[in-house]
Short mmCIF file of C-alpha atoms and ligand atoms in Angstrom, two decimals:
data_model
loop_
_atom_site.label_atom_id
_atom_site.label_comp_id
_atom_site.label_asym_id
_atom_site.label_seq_id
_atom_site.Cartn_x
_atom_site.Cartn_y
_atom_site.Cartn_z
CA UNK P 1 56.89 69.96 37.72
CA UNK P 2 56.24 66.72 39.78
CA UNK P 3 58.39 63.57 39.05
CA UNK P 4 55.99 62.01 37.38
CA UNK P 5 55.31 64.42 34.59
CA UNK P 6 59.04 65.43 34.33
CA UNK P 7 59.70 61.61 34.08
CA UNK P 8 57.34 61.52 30.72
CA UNK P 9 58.20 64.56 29.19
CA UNK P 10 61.91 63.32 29.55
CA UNK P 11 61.01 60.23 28.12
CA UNK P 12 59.05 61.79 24.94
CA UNK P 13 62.28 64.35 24.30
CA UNK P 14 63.96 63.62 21.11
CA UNK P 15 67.72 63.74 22.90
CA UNK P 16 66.50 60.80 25.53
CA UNK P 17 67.43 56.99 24.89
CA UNK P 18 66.78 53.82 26.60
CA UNK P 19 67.14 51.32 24.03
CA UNK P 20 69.84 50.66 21.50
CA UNK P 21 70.51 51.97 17.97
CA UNK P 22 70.50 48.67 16.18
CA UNK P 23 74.20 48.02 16.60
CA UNK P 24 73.76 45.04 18.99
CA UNK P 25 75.23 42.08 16.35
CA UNK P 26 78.60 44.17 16.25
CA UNK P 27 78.51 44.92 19.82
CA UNK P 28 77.88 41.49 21.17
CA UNK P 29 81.02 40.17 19.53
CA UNK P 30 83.25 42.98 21.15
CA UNK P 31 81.47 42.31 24.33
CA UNK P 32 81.98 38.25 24.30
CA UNK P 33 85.59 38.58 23.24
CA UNK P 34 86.14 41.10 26.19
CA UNK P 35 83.95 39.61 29.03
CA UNK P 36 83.38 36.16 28.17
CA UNK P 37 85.31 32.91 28.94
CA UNK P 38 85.97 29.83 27.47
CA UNK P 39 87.23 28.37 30.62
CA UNK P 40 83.86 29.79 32.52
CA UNK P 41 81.69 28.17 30.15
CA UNK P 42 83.90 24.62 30.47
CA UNK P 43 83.18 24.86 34.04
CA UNK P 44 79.49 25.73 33.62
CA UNK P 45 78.70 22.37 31.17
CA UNK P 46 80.23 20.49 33.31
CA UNK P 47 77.78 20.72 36.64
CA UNK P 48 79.86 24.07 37.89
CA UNK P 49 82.67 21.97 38.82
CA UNK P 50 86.20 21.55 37.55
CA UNK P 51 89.49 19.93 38.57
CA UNK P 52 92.71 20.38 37.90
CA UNK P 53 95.55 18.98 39.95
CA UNK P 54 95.32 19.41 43.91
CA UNK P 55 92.71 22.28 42.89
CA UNK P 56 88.73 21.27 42.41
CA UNK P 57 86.67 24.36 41.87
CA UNK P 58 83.48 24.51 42.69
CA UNK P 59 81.61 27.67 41.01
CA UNK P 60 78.10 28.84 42.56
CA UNK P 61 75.32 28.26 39.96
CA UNK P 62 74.36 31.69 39.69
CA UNK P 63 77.29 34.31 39.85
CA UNK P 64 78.13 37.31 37.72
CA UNK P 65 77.29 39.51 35.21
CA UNK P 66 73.27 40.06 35.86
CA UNK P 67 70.82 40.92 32.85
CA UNK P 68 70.67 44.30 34.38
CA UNK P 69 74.21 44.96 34.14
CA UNK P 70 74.94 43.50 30.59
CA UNK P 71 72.15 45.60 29.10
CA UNK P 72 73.49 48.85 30.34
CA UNK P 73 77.50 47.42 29.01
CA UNK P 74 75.81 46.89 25.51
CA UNK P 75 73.93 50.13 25.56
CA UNK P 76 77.10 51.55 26.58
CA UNK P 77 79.00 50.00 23.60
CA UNK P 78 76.11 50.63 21.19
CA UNK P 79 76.06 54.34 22.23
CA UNK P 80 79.80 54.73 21.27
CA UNK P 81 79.16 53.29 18.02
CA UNK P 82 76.38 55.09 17.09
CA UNK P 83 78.15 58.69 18.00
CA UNK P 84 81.96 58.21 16.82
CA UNK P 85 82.99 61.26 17.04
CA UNK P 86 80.93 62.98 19.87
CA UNK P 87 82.11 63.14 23.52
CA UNK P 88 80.33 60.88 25.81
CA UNK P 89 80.51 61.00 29.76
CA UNK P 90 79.18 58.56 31.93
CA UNK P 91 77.43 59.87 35.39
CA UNK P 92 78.92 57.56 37.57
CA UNK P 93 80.71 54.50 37.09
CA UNK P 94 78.54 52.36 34.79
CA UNK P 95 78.26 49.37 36.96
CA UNK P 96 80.89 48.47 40.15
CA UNK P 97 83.51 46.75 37.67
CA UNK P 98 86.48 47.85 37.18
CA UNK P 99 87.78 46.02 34.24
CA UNK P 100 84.69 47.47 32.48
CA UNK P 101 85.04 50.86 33.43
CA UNK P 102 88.81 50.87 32.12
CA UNK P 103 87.64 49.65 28.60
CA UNK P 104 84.82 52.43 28.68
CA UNK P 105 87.59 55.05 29.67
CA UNK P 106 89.86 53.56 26.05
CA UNK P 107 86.46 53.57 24.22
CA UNK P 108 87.24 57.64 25.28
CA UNK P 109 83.84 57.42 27.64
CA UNK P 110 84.56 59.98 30.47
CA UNK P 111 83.45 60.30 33.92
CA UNK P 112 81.60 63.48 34.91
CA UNK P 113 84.70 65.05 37.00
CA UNK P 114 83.70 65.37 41.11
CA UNK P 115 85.33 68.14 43.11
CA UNK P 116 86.71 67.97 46.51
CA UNK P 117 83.19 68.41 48.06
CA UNK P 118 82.17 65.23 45.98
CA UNK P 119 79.88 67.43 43.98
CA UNK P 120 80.01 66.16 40.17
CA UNK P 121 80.77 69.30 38.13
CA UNK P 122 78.40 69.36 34.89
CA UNK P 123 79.90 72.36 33.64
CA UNK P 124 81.89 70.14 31.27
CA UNK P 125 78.43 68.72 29.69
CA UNK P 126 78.19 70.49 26.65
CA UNK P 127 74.76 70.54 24.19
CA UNK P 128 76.45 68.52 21.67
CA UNK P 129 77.71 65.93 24.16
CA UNK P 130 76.04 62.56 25.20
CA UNK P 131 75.91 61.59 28.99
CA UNK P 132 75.14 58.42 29.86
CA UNK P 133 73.32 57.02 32.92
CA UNK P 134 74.81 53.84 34.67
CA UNK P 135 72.53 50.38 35.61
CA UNK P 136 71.87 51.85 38.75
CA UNK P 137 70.28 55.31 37.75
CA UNK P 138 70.64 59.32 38.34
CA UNK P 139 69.19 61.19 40.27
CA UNK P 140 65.96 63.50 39.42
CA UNK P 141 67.79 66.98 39.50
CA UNK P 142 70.83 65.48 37.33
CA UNK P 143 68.31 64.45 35.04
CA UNK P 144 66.88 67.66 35.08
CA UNK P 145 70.08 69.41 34.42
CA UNK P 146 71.02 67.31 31.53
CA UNK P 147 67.43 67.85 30.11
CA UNK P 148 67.87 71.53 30.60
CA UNK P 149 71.38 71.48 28.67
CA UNK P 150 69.49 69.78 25.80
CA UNK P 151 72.56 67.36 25.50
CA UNK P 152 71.64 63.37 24.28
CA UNK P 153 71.10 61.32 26.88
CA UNK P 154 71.23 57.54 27.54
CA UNK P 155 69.64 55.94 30.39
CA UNK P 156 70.52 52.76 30.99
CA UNK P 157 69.03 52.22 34.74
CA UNK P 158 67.82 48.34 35.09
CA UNK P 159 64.11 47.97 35.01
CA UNK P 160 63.93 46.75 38.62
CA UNK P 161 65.73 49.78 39.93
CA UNK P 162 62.57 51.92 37.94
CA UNK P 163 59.90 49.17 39.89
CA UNK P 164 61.60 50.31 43.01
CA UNK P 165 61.49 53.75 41.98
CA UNK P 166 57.99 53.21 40.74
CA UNK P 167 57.11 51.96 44.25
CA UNK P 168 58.63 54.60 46.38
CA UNK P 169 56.06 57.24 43.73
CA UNK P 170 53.10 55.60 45.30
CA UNK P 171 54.19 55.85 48.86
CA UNK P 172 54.75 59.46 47.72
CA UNK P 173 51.41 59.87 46.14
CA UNK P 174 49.65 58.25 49.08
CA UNK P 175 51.62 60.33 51.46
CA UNK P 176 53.11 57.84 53.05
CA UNK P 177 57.44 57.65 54.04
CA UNK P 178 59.13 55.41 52.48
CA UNK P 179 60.87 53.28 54.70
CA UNK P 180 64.34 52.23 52.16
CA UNK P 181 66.45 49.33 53.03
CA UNK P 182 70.10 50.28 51.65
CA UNK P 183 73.06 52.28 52.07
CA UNK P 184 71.93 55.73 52.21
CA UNK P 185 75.50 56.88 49.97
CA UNK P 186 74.88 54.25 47.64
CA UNK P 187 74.59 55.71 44.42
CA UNK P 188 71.44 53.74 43.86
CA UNK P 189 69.97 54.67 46.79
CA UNK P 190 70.67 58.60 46.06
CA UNK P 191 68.95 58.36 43.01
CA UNK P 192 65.81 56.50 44.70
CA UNK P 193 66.00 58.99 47.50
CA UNK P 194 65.43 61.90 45.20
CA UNK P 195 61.91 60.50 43.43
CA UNK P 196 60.77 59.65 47.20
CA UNK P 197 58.60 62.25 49.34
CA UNK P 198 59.40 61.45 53.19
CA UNK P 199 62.11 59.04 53.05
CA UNK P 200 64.11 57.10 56.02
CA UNK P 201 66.71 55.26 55.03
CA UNK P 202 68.00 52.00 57.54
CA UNK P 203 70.88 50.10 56.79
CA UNK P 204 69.68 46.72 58.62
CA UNK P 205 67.06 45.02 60.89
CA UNK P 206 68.85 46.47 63.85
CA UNK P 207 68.65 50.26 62.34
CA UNK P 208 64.71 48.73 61.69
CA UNK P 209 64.42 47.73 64.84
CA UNK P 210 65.46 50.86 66.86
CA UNK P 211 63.01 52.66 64.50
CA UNK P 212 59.84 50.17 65.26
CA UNK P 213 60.75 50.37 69.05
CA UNK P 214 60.76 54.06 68.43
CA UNK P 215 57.02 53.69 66.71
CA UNK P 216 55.84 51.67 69.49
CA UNK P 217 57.49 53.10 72.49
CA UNK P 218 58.52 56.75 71.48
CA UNK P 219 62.15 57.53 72.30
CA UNK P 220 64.64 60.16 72.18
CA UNK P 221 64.09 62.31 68.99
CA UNK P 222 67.29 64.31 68.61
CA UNK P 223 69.05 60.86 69.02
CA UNK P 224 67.14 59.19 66.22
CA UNK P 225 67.99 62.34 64.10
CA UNK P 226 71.54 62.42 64.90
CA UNK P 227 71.85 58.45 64.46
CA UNK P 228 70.09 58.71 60.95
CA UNK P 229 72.18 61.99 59.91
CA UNK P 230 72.20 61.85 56.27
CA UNK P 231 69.29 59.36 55.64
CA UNK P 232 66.38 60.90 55.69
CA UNK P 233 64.45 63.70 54.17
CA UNK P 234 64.64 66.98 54.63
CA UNK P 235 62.54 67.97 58.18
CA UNK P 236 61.69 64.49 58.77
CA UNK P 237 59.92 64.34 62.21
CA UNK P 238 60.08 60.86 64.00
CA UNK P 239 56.99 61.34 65.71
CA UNK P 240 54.39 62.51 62.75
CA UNK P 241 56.42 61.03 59.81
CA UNK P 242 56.57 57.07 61.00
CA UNK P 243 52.68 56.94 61.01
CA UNK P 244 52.09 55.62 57.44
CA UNK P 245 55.22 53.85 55.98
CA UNK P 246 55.85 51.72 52.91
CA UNK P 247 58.32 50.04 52.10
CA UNK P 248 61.16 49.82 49.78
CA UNK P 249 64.87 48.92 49.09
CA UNK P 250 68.38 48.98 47.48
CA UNK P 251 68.05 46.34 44.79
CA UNK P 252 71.39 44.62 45.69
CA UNK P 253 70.93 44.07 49.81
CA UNK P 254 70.39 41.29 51.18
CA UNK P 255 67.11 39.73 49.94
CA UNK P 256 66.17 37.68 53.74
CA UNK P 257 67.13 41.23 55.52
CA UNK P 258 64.56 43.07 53.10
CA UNK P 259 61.96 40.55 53.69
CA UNK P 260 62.51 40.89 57.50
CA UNK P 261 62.67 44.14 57.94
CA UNK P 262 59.16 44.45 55.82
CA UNK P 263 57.58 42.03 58.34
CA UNK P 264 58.91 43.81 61.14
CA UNK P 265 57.49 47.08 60.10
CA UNK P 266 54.04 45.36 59.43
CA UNK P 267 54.00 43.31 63.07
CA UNK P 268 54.81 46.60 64.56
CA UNK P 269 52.26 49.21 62.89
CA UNK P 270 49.80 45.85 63.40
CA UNK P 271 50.91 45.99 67.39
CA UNK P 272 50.12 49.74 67.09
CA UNK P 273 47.09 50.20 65.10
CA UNK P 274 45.46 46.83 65.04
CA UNK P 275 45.29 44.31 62.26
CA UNK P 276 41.75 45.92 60.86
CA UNK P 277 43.94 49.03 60.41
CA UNK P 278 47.26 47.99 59.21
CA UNK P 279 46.65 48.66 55.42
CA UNK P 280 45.94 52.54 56.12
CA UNK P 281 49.17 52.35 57.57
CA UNK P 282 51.39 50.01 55.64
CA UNK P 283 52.35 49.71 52.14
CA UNK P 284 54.50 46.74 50.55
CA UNK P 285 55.69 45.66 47.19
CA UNK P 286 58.08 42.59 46.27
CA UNK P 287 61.22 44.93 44.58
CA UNK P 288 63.77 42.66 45.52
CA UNK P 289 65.66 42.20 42.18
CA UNK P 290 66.15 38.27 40.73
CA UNK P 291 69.62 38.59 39.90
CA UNK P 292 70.11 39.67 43.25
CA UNK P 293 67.66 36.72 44.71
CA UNK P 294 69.69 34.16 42.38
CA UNK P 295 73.05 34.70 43.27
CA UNK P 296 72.18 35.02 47.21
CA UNK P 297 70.34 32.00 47.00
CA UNK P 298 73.34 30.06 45.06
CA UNK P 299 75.86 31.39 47.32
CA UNK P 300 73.79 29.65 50.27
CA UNK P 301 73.60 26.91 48.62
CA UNK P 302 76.92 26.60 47.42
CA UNK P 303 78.28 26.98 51.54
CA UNK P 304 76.84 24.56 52.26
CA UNK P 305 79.46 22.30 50.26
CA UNK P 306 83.06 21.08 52.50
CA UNK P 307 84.58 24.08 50.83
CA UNK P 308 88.36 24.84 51.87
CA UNK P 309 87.84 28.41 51.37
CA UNK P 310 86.27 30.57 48.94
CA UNK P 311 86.97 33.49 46.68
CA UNK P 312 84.22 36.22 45.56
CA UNK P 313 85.03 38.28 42.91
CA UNK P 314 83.77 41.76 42.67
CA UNK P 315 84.12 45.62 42.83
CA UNK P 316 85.18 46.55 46.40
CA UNK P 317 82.53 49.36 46.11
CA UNK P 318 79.85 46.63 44.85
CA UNK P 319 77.21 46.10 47.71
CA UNK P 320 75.91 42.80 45.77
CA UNK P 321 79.22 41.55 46.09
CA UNK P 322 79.95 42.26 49.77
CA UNK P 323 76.80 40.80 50.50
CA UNK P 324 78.09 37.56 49.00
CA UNK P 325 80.89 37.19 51.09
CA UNK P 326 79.01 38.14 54.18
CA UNK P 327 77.15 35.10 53.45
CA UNK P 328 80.42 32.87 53.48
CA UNK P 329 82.37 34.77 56.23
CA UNK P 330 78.67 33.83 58.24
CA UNK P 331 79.68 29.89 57.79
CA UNK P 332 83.06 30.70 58.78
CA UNK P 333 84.82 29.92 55.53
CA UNK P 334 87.72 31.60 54.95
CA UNK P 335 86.78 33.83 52.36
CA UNK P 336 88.72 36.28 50.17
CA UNK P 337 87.46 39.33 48.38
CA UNK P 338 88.94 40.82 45.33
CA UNK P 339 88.24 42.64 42.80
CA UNK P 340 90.85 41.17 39.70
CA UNK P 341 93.02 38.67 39.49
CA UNK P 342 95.77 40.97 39.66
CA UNK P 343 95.37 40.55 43.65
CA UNK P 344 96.81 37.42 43.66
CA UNK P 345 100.97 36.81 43.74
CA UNK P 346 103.51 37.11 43.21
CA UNK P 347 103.68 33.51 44.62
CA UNK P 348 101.42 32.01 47.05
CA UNK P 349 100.20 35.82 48.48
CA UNK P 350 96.59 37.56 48.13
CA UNK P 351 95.87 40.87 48.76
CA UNK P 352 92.21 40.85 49.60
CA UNK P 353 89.52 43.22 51.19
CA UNK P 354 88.51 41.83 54.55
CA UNK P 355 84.81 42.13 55.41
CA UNK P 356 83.68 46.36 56.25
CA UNK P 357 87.37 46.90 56.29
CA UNK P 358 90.78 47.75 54.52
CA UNK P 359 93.12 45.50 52.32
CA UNK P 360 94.56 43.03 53.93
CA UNK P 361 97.74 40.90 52.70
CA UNK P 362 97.72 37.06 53.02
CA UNK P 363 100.70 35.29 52.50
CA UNK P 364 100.71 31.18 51.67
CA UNK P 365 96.78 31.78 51.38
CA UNK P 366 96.28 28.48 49.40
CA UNK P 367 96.98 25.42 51.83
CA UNK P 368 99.27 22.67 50.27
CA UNK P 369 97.50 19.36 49.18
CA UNK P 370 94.16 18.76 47.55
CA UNK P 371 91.77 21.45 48.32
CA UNK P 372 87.86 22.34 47.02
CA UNK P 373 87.63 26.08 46.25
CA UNK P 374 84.72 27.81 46.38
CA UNK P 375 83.75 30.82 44.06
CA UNK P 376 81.15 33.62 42.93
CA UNK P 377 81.27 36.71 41.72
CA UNK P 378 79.19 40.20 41.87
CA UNK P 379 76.05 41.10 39.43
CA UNK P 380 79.05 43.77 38.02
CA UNK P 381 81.89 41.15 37.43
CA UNK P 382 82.79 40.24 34.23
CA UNK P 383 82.98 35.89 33.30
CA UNK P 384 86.82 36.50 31.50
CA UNK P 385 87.95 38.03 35.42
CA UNK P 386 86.43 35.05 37.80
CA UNK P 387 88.76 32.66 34.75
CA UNK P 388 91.56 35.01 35.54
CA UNK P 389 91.33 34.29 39.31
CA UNK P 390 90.76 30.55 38.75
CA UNK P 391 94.09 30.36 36.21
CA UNK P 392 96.06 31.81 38.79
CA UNK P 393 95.16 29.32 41.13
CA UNK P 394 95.45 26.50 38.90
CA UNK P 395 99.20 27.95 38.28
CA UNK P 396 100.42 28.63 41.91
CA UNK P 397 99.00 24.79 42.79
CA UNK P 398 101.24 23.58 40.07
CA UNK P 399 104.29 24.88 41.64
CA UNK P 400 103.31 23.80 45.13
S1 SF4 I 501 71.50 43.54 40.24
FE1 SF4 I 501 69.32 43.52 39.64
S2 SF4 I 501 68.69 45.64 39.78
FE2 SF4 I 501 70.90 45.66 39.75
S3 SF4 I 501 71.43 45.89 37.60
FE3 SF4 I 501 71.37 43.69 38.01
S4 SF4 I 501 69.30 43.02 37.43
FE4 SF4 I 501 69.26 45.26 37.67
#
């Protein structure tokens, strides 16, 4: 069965969900009371900013918990509610948080085990069971499996992860590769990977560029294979597969490095074909997410301030969130990632993760005297965590 029709005779099965069950009044209280903040909101009416003491905060105007991400918490929630008694399992991590994923695991919400060849083991799934899919999607063959067991399922992936999915199907229909912009072990970009036909997958617009150079010029083949190990298709062949390409991404890169690498691949199968022919060789469609667009664009803006440093709060597996402080660490602004407010202390001491590498220790990280501090937080991160981090700062400035 093709994608397509497996994709609506999942949808028409009895077991499948992908709205809620009518519990949403009950749920959103347990939801603000866990994730929401008083302090957050404070901050918000008052123009994002706040002071207290030697500490002025300045909070980007878009940050946090995306509409994407709060829909699959509440479906989450709502699916608990609705089945009591039944075991649930989760495919993944439901979104890069962990604060969430902890309350899921007390709500008795398990994670599909993985063994040591990072294969998830479905075995457990039984018929009575309920699995649930996380913002970011499954794959098609887990979603076959779990169709096949005949167990409930509810799929929570975002709508703009199904546009890019929808997006990579046409490439696939019109026999063209899709050309993805992401992380090739992302879970996200697994799942995309597995609806796509001929797929390449390039991190960023130098991984683009080596391929369009390749297009124009030709190259070493066995090199491009062995440099994109793992990110492309099954037989992919460099010199008949890069003919036709469209174009797609990870919904949570960054949104200017997309939009580049599109135009690049369009100047350079222009270059090579000629403008009269580019459209029977290139195919585009706008799939970069808002939330994502949002809190890039208020993290740029929000740089742009005489910040004394900044701190960006997030999953340390989150790619939206890494993006964030790639943006910052660009300006040069010192710039500390965590993922709870449990990093910080005892005392005047951080332990953060520094940019593509390990944790890192900081000791005396916030100067003495007045300072501006900068923050955001990930599409995944919850408003009652970024109040946590700002609390703790407010408290160590007190004793300085
Ligand atoms: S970041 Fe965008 S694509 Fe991802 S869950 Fe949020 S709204 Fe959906």
């Amino acid at each position: 069965m093709d994608t397509k029709a497996f994709k609506r005779s999942l949808h028409s099965s009895e077991n499948y969900y992908r709205k809620g069950f009518g519990h949403s009044k009950e749920v959103t209280g347990t939801l603000d009371f866990e994730y929401q903040s008083d302090l957050i909101q404070q901050i918000r009416n008052n123009g994002y900013t706040l002071q207290s003491g030697d500490v002025t905060i300045r909070l980007a105007e878009a940050f946090g918990f995306c509409w994407g991400v709060e829909r699959a918490v509440a479906l989450a929630y709502e699916t608990r509610q609705q089945f009591p008694t039944k075991r649930i399992w989760l495919t993944n991590e439901i979104i890069h948080n962990p604060s969430v994923n902890q309350n899921l695991k007390e709500m008795q919400v398990e994670f599909i085990p993985v063994n040591d060849k990072e294969q998830k083991d479905f075995s457990v799934v039984a018929q009575e069971d309920v699995v649930i899919l996380p913002a970011f999607g499954a794959t098609v063959q887990e979603m076959e499996l779990l169709n096949e067991k005949g167990c409930k399922i509810m799929d929570t992936t975002c709508p703009w992860v199904s546009k890019v999915w929808n997006s990579i199907e046409k490439h696939k229909k019109a026999n063209y590769t899709s050309i993805i912009h992401g992380k090739y072990k992302h879970e996200e970009t697994v799942a995309t990977t597995s609806f796509a036909g001929t797929y390449l997958v390039v991190l960023n617009l130098q991984e683009a560029e080596y391929i369009c150079n390749y297009i124009l010029n030709g190259g070493n083949r066995e090199e491009l294979l062995t440099k994109f190990v793992g990110a492309h298709s099954l037989g992919f062949d460099p010199d008949t597969d890069l003919v036709n390409v469209g174009i797609a991404n990870q919904t949570t890169m960054l949104k200017g490095e997309t939009e580049q690498i599109g135009k690049l691949f369009e100047r350079t199968l222009m270059r090579k074909y000629g403008p009269a022919e580019l459209n029977d060789h290139f195919l585009s469609f706008n799939t970069i997410c808002d939330a994502t667009q949002e809190r890039q664009d208020a993290m740029f803006k929000l740089v742009e301030e005489k910040l004394d440093l900044m701190v960006v709060v997030g999953g340390y597996n989150s790619s939206n969130t890494t993006h964030l402080q790639e943006i910052s660490i660009e300006r040069s602004i010192p710039s500390y990632h965590i993922d709870s407010a449990e990093r910080i202390g005892p005392g005047n001491r951080i332990e953060h993760k520094k940019l593509h590498k390990d944790l890192d220790v900081v000791e005396n990280w916030l100067p003495s005297g007045p300072i501006v501090v900068g923050i955001t937080s990930g599409a995944s991160t919850p408003d009652k965590v970024v109040a946590n981090v700002i609390q703790k700062i407010f408290d160590i400035k007190a004793t300085m």
